[in-house]
Amino acid sequence: MRRTLGSLLAVSALLFAACGGTTPSATPAPVASGSAVTPSASAVAPSASAAPASGDLKFALDGEPTYFTPAFNDVPTGWLIGIMYSGLYVVNNKLAPVPQLATALPDVSADGLTWTVKLRDGVKWTDGSPVTSADVKFSFNLAQSANCPFSAYCGDFQKYLKGIDTPDASTVVLTLSGKFAPFLLTDLGFPIIPMAATQASFAKFQTAAGKADPAAIKALYDKVNTATTADACNGDTPPDTCAFTGYVAELEAALTSGGITLGVGVLDKTRYVNADNTPDTNSYGSALFAALTDLNTSLGSSAIDQIAAAYRLLDIQQNPVGSGPYKLGKYTTGATVELDRNDSYFAGPVGPAHAIGQIIKDAATEGAALQKGDINWLQEITSDALAALQADQNLTVTSAPDFGYYYVAMNSRPGRLFNDPNLQNAFKMCIDHDATVQKATDGQGIPVYGDIPPASWAFDPNTPKYTLDVAGAKALIEKSGWALGSDGIYAKAGKKLSTTLYVRQGRPQRISFAQLAQTQLKECGIDIKVLPSDFATVLLPLLNYPNNFDLYLGGFSTVPDPDPSSLFACDQVPTKEKPTDQNNAAAWCNPQADALLKQGREETDQAKRAAIYAQFEALEHNDSPYYFLWADTRHAGLTKTVVGGTNAYVTDPTIDPTSVFYFWNNDTWSVKAQ
């Protein structure tokens, strides 16, 4: 998810997890029309020297990947996409923009609406074809589509990108519909995809899908959609018709009739298992239905919108074509994703012959693998092994303020338990916020009370704080008609004030907070069951429409130049029409908040933007069903055998352990023999 990964860390943006999708802490001054632009080091031709002698780069993936293209919406895949694709710009360890596929910063008109970008010459896709302005236009057109498959970028491109011109193969002229302060470095890091290879993949899909009966596909879509989104599905004991399990056979048959290959990627049923390793047919059915939704939408669309709708179904998802330092070699479910060196990488020779992502879903196991040397890169240390890793003389542990944060989303949809503002506020008043954060994170977490973390220039230290008030919480609960039962749990109309708090498995700090909160909430008469779950197969479907959860503890990974619109705006609430790729799963919609978000996007003066976001944070703190928890001091681990280098756009070989973007130059990394 955009500005998630925090899953979507989720999505969010997932931009944080990829090399090519972050922004600097300050909005840079645009380059005026006609002004001279001094080419940066990125304009230098790749070195002809041989790649440094290197072992394989081995790193951790804390979940199964989804799509091997920018259609991903999860953190593990984000790390892969970051080294398989390239964007126009990246951000370095100093939070400064660096041209990647571009030769220099954009030439921006005086009114801020026309942006001209020059591309490098000689860049090739991994299939050997050249990267041109047509590829950039095609990528951005897909992002502009109503069926945009790139959750991290759809909103901005749809709202602000008015036109794209390509006067020649190396020039892209972008026209915005209005001023958009974060555009340069939030969105122009979009991983560019190949037009010709994607169109060829779509042509194969179109031939196969032509054998399907569009009316039958739509009828099945309508049937399953109606059944699984019925009002009865929001109750305590929903009927069996609300589960996707009962439709698996029909969905498989329909997708097969449309030429969709089952058993690969997100449609591999072996990926979907419960905690006891039994098949999770409901989650698998949900994935099948998401694919059917794309198929149905594509069959009813035309031109670029048809390609956008079908994109996640194309075979290019399993056979990706990128321009980054690595290309997909082999994916083994539950084990590894093996990437091979791209010997035609435009920026210069790549050291490791392979970059191997090992799927390790438990944080403690990840840390142990780093110490043993089974991996040499751990992107996020979240286990209680931090002190031991920091003391290990063979490791370098980074430490930097993070731009992400954690939260509890209380689903405010009609019919859900926490649709009641009294219960939302009572929940927040039942927890000793700062002390619980301190204990859950072993002092590593920084308590937050809004969505802009302390690392950001827009952080407001005066955002209202949470106050522990058990008596006040109980008064609010009783105000909504709940009566305290003999077991100490409130009840109303025969229904207990009881529900499940979903949290990502293998993340001890999050689970610890959830369990500590569980005990405190019980003192308020609220019964919470903490359920650690797999993100890709269990949690991600819950974040899609109809959002069948009451409480979800997750995280958002934001960008330094904030724009919370994709997370909290009314148009980001998942709907029947847009069941996926919408990040406002708690369904908060406030017109006043939307107005402030619009002001923040369009204001170019940083001080004024900070004041606008301070107003927004105060509003969301008091009004929204989001309970904000903490921001991390982010730690990552590298074996000291990993060393940086230089290439066409990286001039400093330093791997900066004090920067949250220490990994920005990982296309230059090599692994020395021990």
XYZ file of C-alpha atoms in Angstrom:
674
model
C 0.000 0.000 0.000
C 1.133 3.414 -0.600
C 3.034 5.088 2.200
C 2.469 1.716 3.827
C 4.309 -1.175 3.534
C 3.709 -0.967 7.176
C 1.714 -3.246 6.085
C 0.943 -1.976 3.271
C 3.309 -1.844 6.349
C 1.516 -2.542 4.242
C 1.287 -0.617 1.240
C 1.152 0.991 1.946
C 3.642 2.675 0.250
C 5.214 0.656 0.002
C 7.476 3.136 -1.425
C 9.623 2.963 1.647
C 10.463 -0.630 0.978
C 11.667 0.042 -2.537
C 14.728 1.994 -3.598
C 12.824 4.120 -6.041
C 9.884 5.526 -4.166
C 10.796 7.876 -1.352
C 10.985 11.603 -0.918
C 13.327 14.015 0.825
C 12.492 15.742 4.063
C 12.120 19.128 2.450
C 10.372 20.064 -0.769
C 13.108 21.202 -3.154
C 12.733 24.417 -5.091
C 11.548 23.697 -8.645
C 13.860 24.471 -11.529
C 12.459 27.460 -13.354
C 11.654 27.196 -17.043
C 14.660 27.877 -19.206
C 17.131 27.853 -16.349
C 20.390 25.998 -16.685
C 20.553 22.558 -15.158
C 23.924 21.084 -14.302
C 23.856 17.353 -14.997
C 24.436 15.323 -11.879
C 26.675 12.312 -11.584
C 23.755 10.310 -12.933
C 24.525 11.632 -16.398
C 27.939 9.974 -16.368
C 28.228 6.897 -18.564
C 28.504 3.542 -16.758
C 31.990 2.447 -15.871
C 33.488 -0.145 -18.168
C 35.307 -1.809 -15.291
C 34.427 -5.334 -14.327
C 32.052 -6.071 -11.479
C 33.784 -6.459 -8.106
C 34.438 -9.980 -6.928
C 31.522 -10.810 -4.703
C 29.549 -13.530 -3.034
C 25.767 -13.655 -3.283
C 23.722 -11.004 -1.490
C 21.359 -12.863 0.852
C 18.537 -11.057 2.616
C 15.365 -11.750 4.551
C 11.797 -11.568 3.286
C 9.252 -11.724 6.083
C 6.459 -13.019 3.873
C 5.611 -14.486 0.493
C 5.903 -12.056 -2.432
C 2.758 -11.099 -4.309
C 3.414 -9.669 -7.785
C 6.880 -9.261 -9.309
C 5.907 -5.882 -10.716
C 4.887 -2.511 -9.252
C 1.407 -4.008 -8.729
C 2.676 -5.291 -5.362
C 0.985 -4.138 -2.165
C 3.181 -5.676 0.509
C 6.529 -4.957 2.119
C 8.438 -8.160 1.212
C 7.787 -7.684 -2.498
C 8.705 -4.021 -2.159
C 12.307 -4.932 -1.388
C 12.421 -7.097 -4.515
C 10.864 -4.468 -6.762
C 13.423 -1.942 -5.506
C 16.251 -3.895 -7.131
C 14.386 -5.212 -10.167
C 13.104 -1.886 -11.537
C 14.282 1.712 -11.841
C 12.481 5.020 -11.404
C 13.177 8.474 -12.744
C 14.592 9.463 -9.336
C 15.772 7.942 -6.067
C 16.553 9.509 -2.715
C 19.963 9.130 -1.141
C 21.009 8.681 2.467
C 20.962 12.459 2.979
C 17.317 12.636 1.836
C 18.354 14.437 -1.335
C 16.937 13.567 -4.779
C 19.234 11.787 -7.209
C 18.320 11.197 -10.868
C 18.257 7.522 -11.803
C 16.677 6.990 -15.239
C 16.604 10.780 -15.570
C 19.749 12.782 -16.310
C 18.959 15.702 -13.992
C 16.216 17.271 -11.898
C 13.095 18.237 -13.863
C 12.850 21.556 -15.651
C 9.705 23.017 -14.055
C 7.699 25.925 -15.448
C 7.199 29.081 -13.405
C 3.598 28.148 -12.572
C 4.702 24.718 -11.344
C 2.451 22.852 -13.777
C 4.784 21.712 -16.567
C 7.651 19.352 -15.785
C 10.196 18.301 -18.398
C 12.366 15.263 -17.703
C 15.286 14.103 -19.843
C 16.099 10.388 -19.873
C 19.448 8.647 -20.090
C 20.542 7.138 -23.358
C 21.415 3.469 -23.634
C 19.230 2.056 -20.848
C 17.861 -1.395 -21.668
C 15.190 -3.683 -20.336
C 16.259 -7.147 -19.283
C 14.828 -8.462 -22.566
C 17.367 -6.293 -24.423
C 14.977 -3.649 -25.750
C 15.645 0.069 -25.065
C 13.973 2.080 -22.293
C 12.357 5.152 -23.868
C 9.946 7.936 -23.066
C 7.163 5.713 -24.455
C 7.696 3.348 -21.505
C 7.397 6.217 -19.040
C 4.211 7.448 -20.708
C 2.748 3.936 -20.753
C 3.567 3.397 -17.055
C 2.018 6.698 -16.042
C -1.049 6.107 -18.252
C -1.711 2.835 -16.446
C -1.406 4.677 -13.130
C -3.904 7.274 -14.396
C -6.451 4.622 -15.324
C -9.595 4.156 -13.293
C -8.436 0.534 -13.050
C -4.935 1.463 -11.854
C -3.185 -1.640 -10.470
C -0.470 0.283 -8.585
C -1.958 0.966 -5.166
C 0.947 3.147 -4.078
C 0.555 5.659 -6.889
C -2.985 5.617 -8.285
C -4.450 8.555 -6.387
C -1.756 11.103 -7.194
C -1.514 10.259 -10.885
C -5.281 10.244 -11.292
C -5.797 13.539 -9.498
C -2.819 15.593 -10.565
C -1.330 14.287 -13.800
C -3.285 15.982 -16.561
C -1.165 15.133 -19.585
C 1.963 13.324 -20.756
C 3.820 14.250 -23.931
C 6.855 12.526 -25.418
C 8.354 14.823 -28.081
C 11.219 12.362 -28.560
C 12.505 9.059 -27.198
C 14.438 10.706 -24.364
C 12.049 13.487 -23.285
C 8.955 13.341 -21.108
C 6.788 16.413 -20.550
C 4.324 16.125 -17.665
C 1.443 18.568 -17.209
C -0.225 18.795 -13.808
C -3.807 19.894 -13.247
C -2.772 21.927 -10.215
C 0.107 22.483 -7.850
C 1.055 19.355 -5.955
C 3.913 19.854 -3.520
C 4.929 16.185 -3.011
C 4.802 15.207 -6.710
C 8.464 15.481 -7.669
C 9.881 13.052 -5.188
C 6.869 11.123 -4.020
C 5.633 10.035 -7.431
C 8.462 10.386 -9.915
C 10.212 7.483 -8.214
C 7.525 5.229 -9.696
C 9.161 2.008 -10.996
C 8.873 2.301 -14.776
C 7.564 -0.782 -16.602
C 8.117 -1.850 -20.226
C 5.387 -0.985 -22.735
C 6.171 -3.566 -25.416
C 6.656 -6.515 -23.048
C 3.495 -5.640 -21.126
C 1.445 -5.275 -24.297
C 2.743 -8.617 -25.557
C 1.752 -10.255 -22.278
C -1.664 -8.603 -22.483
C -2.145 -9.858 -26.031
C -1.702 -13.428 -24.794
C -4.160 -12.768 -21.980
C -6.657 -11.256 -24.409
C -6.517 -14.313 -26.666
C -7.119 -16.671 -23.755
C -9.742 -14.482 -22.076
C -11.630 -14.275 -25.362
C -12.715 -17.871 -24.799
C -14.554 -16.903 -21.617
C -18.230 -15.985 -21.534
C -18.330 -12.375 -20.273
C -21.938 -12.770 -19.149
C -21.090 -15.870 -17.122
C -18.057 -14.163 -15.562
C -20.153 -11.152 -14.585
C -22.937 -13.339 -13.236
C -20.521 -15.211 -10.974
C -18.898 -11.952 -9.885
C -22.300 -10.481 -8.999
C -23.324 -13.646 -7.190
C -20.209 -13.880 -5.002
C -19.955 -10.141 -4.449
C -23.577 -9.885 -3.340
C -23.311 -12.877 -1.032
C -20.035 -11.913 0.643
C -20.962 -8.267 1.170
C -24.490 -8.822 2.469
C -25.496 -7.065 5.676
C -25.671 -10.438 7.413
C -21.920 -10.821 6.896
C -21.314 -8.073 9.451
C -22.988 -9.981 12.256
C -21.446 -12.120 14.969
C -22.451 -15.378 13.292
C -22.456 -14.716 9.550
C -23.975 -17.421 7.352
C -21.725 -19.754 5.382
C -22.598 -17.855 2.213
C -20.444 -14.973 3.474
C -17.263 -17.040 3.257
C -15.358 -17.440 -0.002
C -14.767 -21.113 0.791
C -18.045 -22.205 -0.760
C -17.272 -20.584 -4.095
C -13.746 -21.926 -4.663
C -14.708 -24.535 -7.264
C -16.824 -22.075 -9.263
C -14.151 -19.401 -9.105
C -11.427 -21.806 -10.223
C -13.547 -22.938 -13.155
C -14.388 -19.397 -14.208
C -10.784 -18.229 -14.063
C -9.613 -21.268 -15.986
C -12.208 -20.517 -18.672
C -10.638 -17.081 -18.979
C -7.184 -18.531 -19.495
C -5.945 -17.623 -16.007
C -3.276 -20.021 -14.758
C -3.914 -21.341 -11.261
C -1.221 -22.645 -8.939
C 1.223 -19.774 -9.440
C 1.861 -16.521 -7.579
C -1.041 -15.310 -5.472
C -3.229 -18.055 -6.989
C -1.093 -20.836 -5.559
C -3.400 -22.513 -3.046
C -0.460 -23.999 -1.111
C 0.367 -20.488 0.129
C -2.869 -20.278 2.071
C -2.657 -22.169 5.360
C -3.980 -21.643 8.859
C -1.802 -21.441 11.968
C -2.085 -25.230 12.338
C -0.948 -25.699 8.709
C -4.383 -26.795 7.521
C -5.569 -25.284 4.198
C -7.098 -21.822 4.517
C -9.680 -22.164 1.781
C -11.406 -18.899 2.649
C -8.283 -16.809 2.079
C -7.554 -18.754 -1.090
C -11.127 -18.126 -2.222
C -10.666 -14.421 -1.496
C -7.583 -14.366 -3.745
C -9.531 -16.156 -6.478
C -12.336 -13.637 -6.202
C -9.885 -10.734 -6.455
C -8.612 -12.280 -9.702
C -12.176 -12.772 -10.949
C -12.855 -9.110 -10.156
C -9.922 -8.095 -12.340
C -11.063 -10.426 -15.115
C -14.610 -9.118 -15.001
C -13.432 -5.493 -15.002
C -11.064 -6.112 -17.888
C -13.745 -7.786 -20.007
C -15.907 -4.726 -19.518
C -13.197 -2.165 -20.281
C -11.329 -0.981 -23.355
C -7.961 0.441 -24.415
C -5.549 1.320 -21.582
C -8.231 0.681 -18.952
C -8.482 -2.929 -20.104
C -4.741 -3.463 -19.748
C -4.777 -1.819 -16.309
C -7.601 -4.078 -15.097
C -5.913 -7.201 -16.438
C -2.384 -6.279 -15.340
C -2.273 -8.473 -12.233
C -3.489 -11.434 -14.305
C -0.805 -11.196 -16.992
C 2.002 -13.719 -17.245
C 4.493 -10.854 -16.986
C 3.814 -11.036 -13.246
C 5.709 -14.331 -13.174
C 8.083 -13.381 -15.998
C 8.882 -9.743 -15.204
C 10.942 -7.436 -17.375
C 12.752 -4.670 -15.482
C 15.716 -2.327 -15.815
C 17.214 -2.712 -12.350
C 20.404 -4.433 -11.201
C 18.695 -7.814 -10.767
C 16.120 -9.907 -12.601
C 13.923 -12.752 -11.427
C 15.561 -16.158 -11.479
C 13.446 -18.595 -9.471
C 10.741 -18.357 -6.822
C 10.194 -21.314 -4.507
C 7.083 -20.891 -2.361
C 7.897 -20.829 1.342
C 11.632 -20.834 0.752
C 13.415 -18.340 -1.496
C 13.204 -15.769 -4.239
C 16.378 -15.967 -6.307
C 17.314 -12.918 -8.376
C 20.050 -13.053 -11.009
C 22.481 -10.252 -11.817
C 21.446 -8.053 -14.750
C 24.678 -7.855 -16.737
C 23.268 -5.062 -18.924
C 22.382 -2.812 -15.972
C 22.775 0.770 -17.141
C 24.419 2.152 -14.004
C 27.454 -0.115 -14.149
C 28.699 -3.579 -13.160
C 26.802 -5.388 -10.396
C 28.886 -7.435 -7.950
C 26.821 -10.362 -6.636
C 25.837 -12.935 -9.238
C 22.648 -13.483 -7.248
C 20.506 -11.643 -4.723
C 18.598 -14.244 -2.739
C 15.602 -13.411 -0.599
C 15.024 -16.045 2.086
C 11.426 -16.216 3.309
C 11.621 -16.053 7.111
C 8.370 -15.056 8.788
C 9.637 -14.972 12.370
C 11.647 -11.962 13.575
C 13.775 -13.948 16.038
C 14.656 -16.455 13.344
C 15.665 -13.592 11.056
C 18.067 -12.265 13.671
C 19.576 -15.693 14.250
C 20.047 -16.137 10.489
C 21.951 -12.837 10.325
C 24.280 -13.808 13.159
C 24.967 -17.215 11.656
C 25.714 -15.663 8.277
C 22.832 -17.458 6.549
C 21.791 -13.989 5.397
C 23.924 -10.880 5.215
C 21.166 -8.282 5.154
C 18.205 -7.932 7.541
C 16.095 -4.931 6.523
C 14.300 -4.487 9.837
C 15.232 -5.764 13.286
C 12.059 -6.097 15.329
C 12.917 -8.922 17.710
C 14.281 -8.643 21.236
C 17.649 -9.733 19.838
C 18.591 -6.122 19.031
C 21.116 -5.784 21.869
C 22.836 -9.033 20.906
C 23.016 -8.006 17.264
C 24.424 -4.596 18.176
C 27.118 -6.282 20.272
C 28.137 -8.659 17.481
C 31.490 -7.490 16.089
C 30.723 -9.094 12.730
C 27.670 -6.951 12.143
C 26.810 -3.353 11.367
C 23.459 -2.336 12.866
C 21.873 0.832 11.536
C 19.902 3.181 13.759
C 17.751 5.987 12.381
C 14.384 7.640 13.028
C 11.706 5.933 10.980
C 9.071 7.642 8.871
C 6.584 4.888 9.611
C 4.285 4.310 12.566
C 1.945 1.731 14.066
C -1.736 2.089 14.829
C -4.919 0.250 15.708
C -7.673 0.685 13.134
C -11.201 0.448 14.532
C -13.560 -0.392 11.683
C -16.182 2.344 11.578
C -18.359 0.866 8.846
C -22.096 0.709 9.630
C -22.886 -2.481 11.488
C -19.363 -2.925 12.849
C -18.776 -2.830 16.595
C -16.633 0.311 16.538
C -18.933 2.327 14.337
C -19.888 3.947 17.657
C -17.648 6.992 18.462
C -18.203 6.334 22.174
C -16.599 2.908 21.851
C -13.771 4.330 19.754
C -12.922 6.899 22.396
C -13.407 4.442 25.247
C -10.894 2.093 23.609
C -8.294 4.865 23.530
C -8.985 5.813 27.177
C -8.564 2.262 28.498
C -4.867 1.952 27.654
C -1.938 3.539 29.461
C -0.521 4.598 26.123
C 3.061 5.735 26.722
C 3.843 3.110 29.361
C 2.466 0.337 27.160
C 4.521 1.505 24.185
C 7.620 1.633 26.404
C 7.106 -1.916 27.661
C 6.123 -3.449 24.318
C 9.079 -1.985 22.451
C 11.710 -2.244 25.213
C 12.038 1.516 25.065
C 12.764 1.580 21.327
C 9.373 2.962 20.267
C 8.582 6.674 20.263
C 4.935 7.230 21.330
C 2.873 9.031 18.677
C -0.622 10.478 18.707
C -1.117 11.204 15.021
C 0.025 10.018 11.615
C 3.113 12.217 11.110
C 6.096 10.680 12.939
C 8.820 12.639 14.780
C 11.318 12.130 11.925
C 9.251 14.334 9.621
C 9.671 18.085 9.199
C 5.865 18.293 9.548
C 5.762 16.624 12.978
C 3.743 18.594 15.527
C 4.831 18.006 19.149
C 1.598 19.652 20.320
C -0.737 16.995 18.917
C -3.164 16.055 21.735
C -2.034 13.120 23.876
C -3.997 10.058 24.959
C -5.135 10.000 28.584
C -5.790 6.875 30.669
C -9.281 7.207 32.184
C -10.977 3.889 32.947
C -13.943 5.482 34.708
C -14.482 7.890 31.828
C -14.223 5.027 29.335
C -16.847 3.003 31.189
C -19.142 6.013 31.264
C -18.915 6.319 27.489
C -19.605 2.606 27.040
C -22.650 2.798 29.281
C -23.801 5.931 27.475
C -24.159 3.754 24.393
C -26.454 1.343 26.225
C -24.024 -1.352 27.353
C -24.431 -2.894 30.815
C -21.619 -4.487 32.824
C -22.137 -8.239 33.210
C -21.302 -10.441 36.177
C -18.195 -11.630 34.324
C -16.891 -8.066 34.125
C -17.603 -7.733 30.397
C -20.174 -5.324 29.022
C -23.131 -6.655 27.050
C -26.090 -5.249 25.140
C -29.090 -7.059 23.664
C -27.462 -10.400 24.442
C -24.219 -9.480 22.702
C -20.966 -9.195 24.630
C -18.546 -6.332 24.040
C -16.071 -8.798 22.594
C -14.118 -9.049 19.342
C -10.798 -10.013 17.738
C -7.715 -7.836 17.392
C -5.759 -8.966 14.335
C -1.995 -8.455 14.371
C 0.830 -9.605 12.130
C 2.440 -12.861 13.224
C 6.162 -13.002 13.909
C 6.284 -9.363 15.045
C 6.930 -9.534 18.808
C 6.591 -5.814 19.557
C 3.196 -5.568 17.892
C 1.990 -8.769 19.523
C 3.302 -7.594 22.895
C 1.411 -4.298 22.638
C -1.755 -6.138 21.626
C -1.498 -8.495 24.593
C -0.754 -5.694 27.048
C -3.717 -3.741 25.670
C -5.896 -6.847 25.931
C -5.334 -6.988 29.698
C -6.060 -3.285 30.160
C -9.165 -3.336 27.974
C -10.586 -6.151 30.073
C -10.388 -3.814 33.088
C -12.750 -1.570 31.111
C -15.141 -4.417 30.388
C -13.995 -4.970 26.785
C -13.048 -8.536 25.862
C -10.381 -8.733 23.142
C -8.908 -11.860 21.558
C -5.444 -11.236 20.080
C -4.962 -13.199 16.862
C -1.487 -13.115 15.247
C -1.957 -13.865 11.539
C -0.067 -14.076 8.267
C -0.163 -10.787 6.416
C -0.455 -11.869 2.779
C -3.018 -14.627 3.240
C -5.117 -13.441 6.196
C -4.613 -9.768 6.989
C -4.430 -8.352 3.487
C -7.840 -9.792 2.517
C -9.302 -8.206 5.660
C -8.036 -4.827 4.504
C -9.991 -5.215 1.272
C -13.718 -4.579 0.963
C -15.924 -5.449 2.817
C -13.288 -5.179 5.583
C -14.535 -7.973 7.811
C -12.698 -6.982 10.962
C -13.318 -4.817 14.010
C -9.744 -4.193 15.176
C -6.482 -4.381 13.246
C -3.022 -3.500 14.561
C -0.830 -2.587 11.622
C 1.628 -0.045 10.394
C 2.044 2.541 7.693
C 5.411 3.363 6.186
C 5.173 6.968 5.106
C 7.451 9.218 3.088
C 9.341 12.217 4.466
C 7.313 14.677 2.397
C 3.898 13.898 3.874
C 0.571 13.544 2.119
C -1.790 11.387 4.210
C -4.516 11.534 1.533
C -4.029 7.971 0.318
C -4.554 6.698 3.860
C -7.328 8.825 5.318
C -9.262 10.565 2.522
C -12.901 9.656 1.917
C -12.137 8.396 -1.585
C -9.660 5.879 -0.147
C -12.340 3.887 1.697
C -12.635 0.449 0.022
C -15.945 0.018 -1.805
C -17.766 -2.643 -3.782
C -16.585 -0.870 -6.921
C -13.010 -0.548 -5.652
C -12.552 -3.416 -3.197
C -8.746 -3.427 -3.241
C -5.919 -0.883 -3.370
C -7.788 1.535 -1.103
C -5.936 2.166 2.145
C -8.593 3.653 4.424
C -9.738 0.270 5.736
C -11.181 1.801 8.924
C -13.586 3.710 6.654
C -13.058 7.128 8.242
C -14.608 9.876 6.111
C -14.608 13.501 7.243
C -15.142 16.337 4.710
C -13.216 18.763 6.929
C -10.243 16.393 6.930
C -10.467 16.067 3.147
C -10.366 19.852 2.801
C -7.236 20.089 4.973
C -5.546 17.317 3.008
C -6.248 19.178 -0.220
C -4.738 22.360 1.200
C -1.648 20.478 2.335
C -1.095 18.940 -1.097
C -1.346 22.230 -2.932
C 0.595 24.513 -0.572
C 4.265 24.799 -1.568
C 5.420 26.823 1.466
C 6.729 24.268 3.947
C 5.877 26.242 7.101
C 2.299 26.737 5.937
C 2.020 23.070 5.032
C 3.218 22.090 8.518
C 0.489 24.255 10.075
C -2.152 22.652 7.858
C -1.046 19.159 8.805
C -1.066 20.127 12.494
C -4.761 20.977 12.118
C -5.359 17.692 10.340
C -3.606 15.677 13.056
C -5.650 17.309 15.810
C -8.814 16.462 13.891
C -7.902 12.832 13.189
C -6.694 12.344 16.778
C -10.072 13.344 18.196
C -12.437 12.257 15.442
C -11.037 9.235 13.676
C -11.210 5.547 14.588
C -7.431 5.303 14.451
C -5.491 4.839 17.670
C -1.876 5.749 16.961
C 0.802 3.798 18.835
C 4.468 4.483 18.152
C 7.139 5.275 15.601
C 10.247 3.152 15.490
C 13.844 3.942 15.752
C 14.469 1.725 12.767
C 17.275 -0.792 12.941
C 18.641 -2.923 10.141
C 21.546 -5.347 10.139
C 24.351 -6.053 7.688
C 27.278 -8.383 7.973
C 30.524 -6.441 7.675
C 31.269 -8.426 4.535
C 28.763 -6.178 2.726
C 30.486 -3.106 1.271
C 29.283 -0.282 -0.940
C 30.657 0.970 -4.228
C 30.004 3.552 -6.928
C 28.296 3.555 -10.305
C 26.824 5.976 -12.821
C 24.712 7.821 -10.264
C 26.200 6.734 -6.915
C 29.401 8.645 -6.165
C 29.752 7.842 -2.454
C 30.329 4.165 -1.562
C 29.306 4.693 2.065
C 26.591 2.518 3.574
C 25.352 5.096 6.053
C 24.235 3.412 9.325
C 22.682 6.667 10.582
C 20.210 7.003 7.697
C 16.871 5.293 7.340
C 17.715 5.178 3.612
C 21.049 3.440 4.178
C 20.028 0.966 1.432
C 19.596 3.543 -1.338
C 22.839 2.482 -3.074
C 22.361 -1.280 -2.740
C 22.865 -1.718 -6.475
C 26.568 -1.055 -5.758
C 26.887 -3.480 -2.856
C 29.220 -6.453 -2.995
C 29.822 -9.251 -0.504
C 33.418 -9.951 0.445
C 34.607 -13.462 1.149
C 34.886 -14.166 4.878
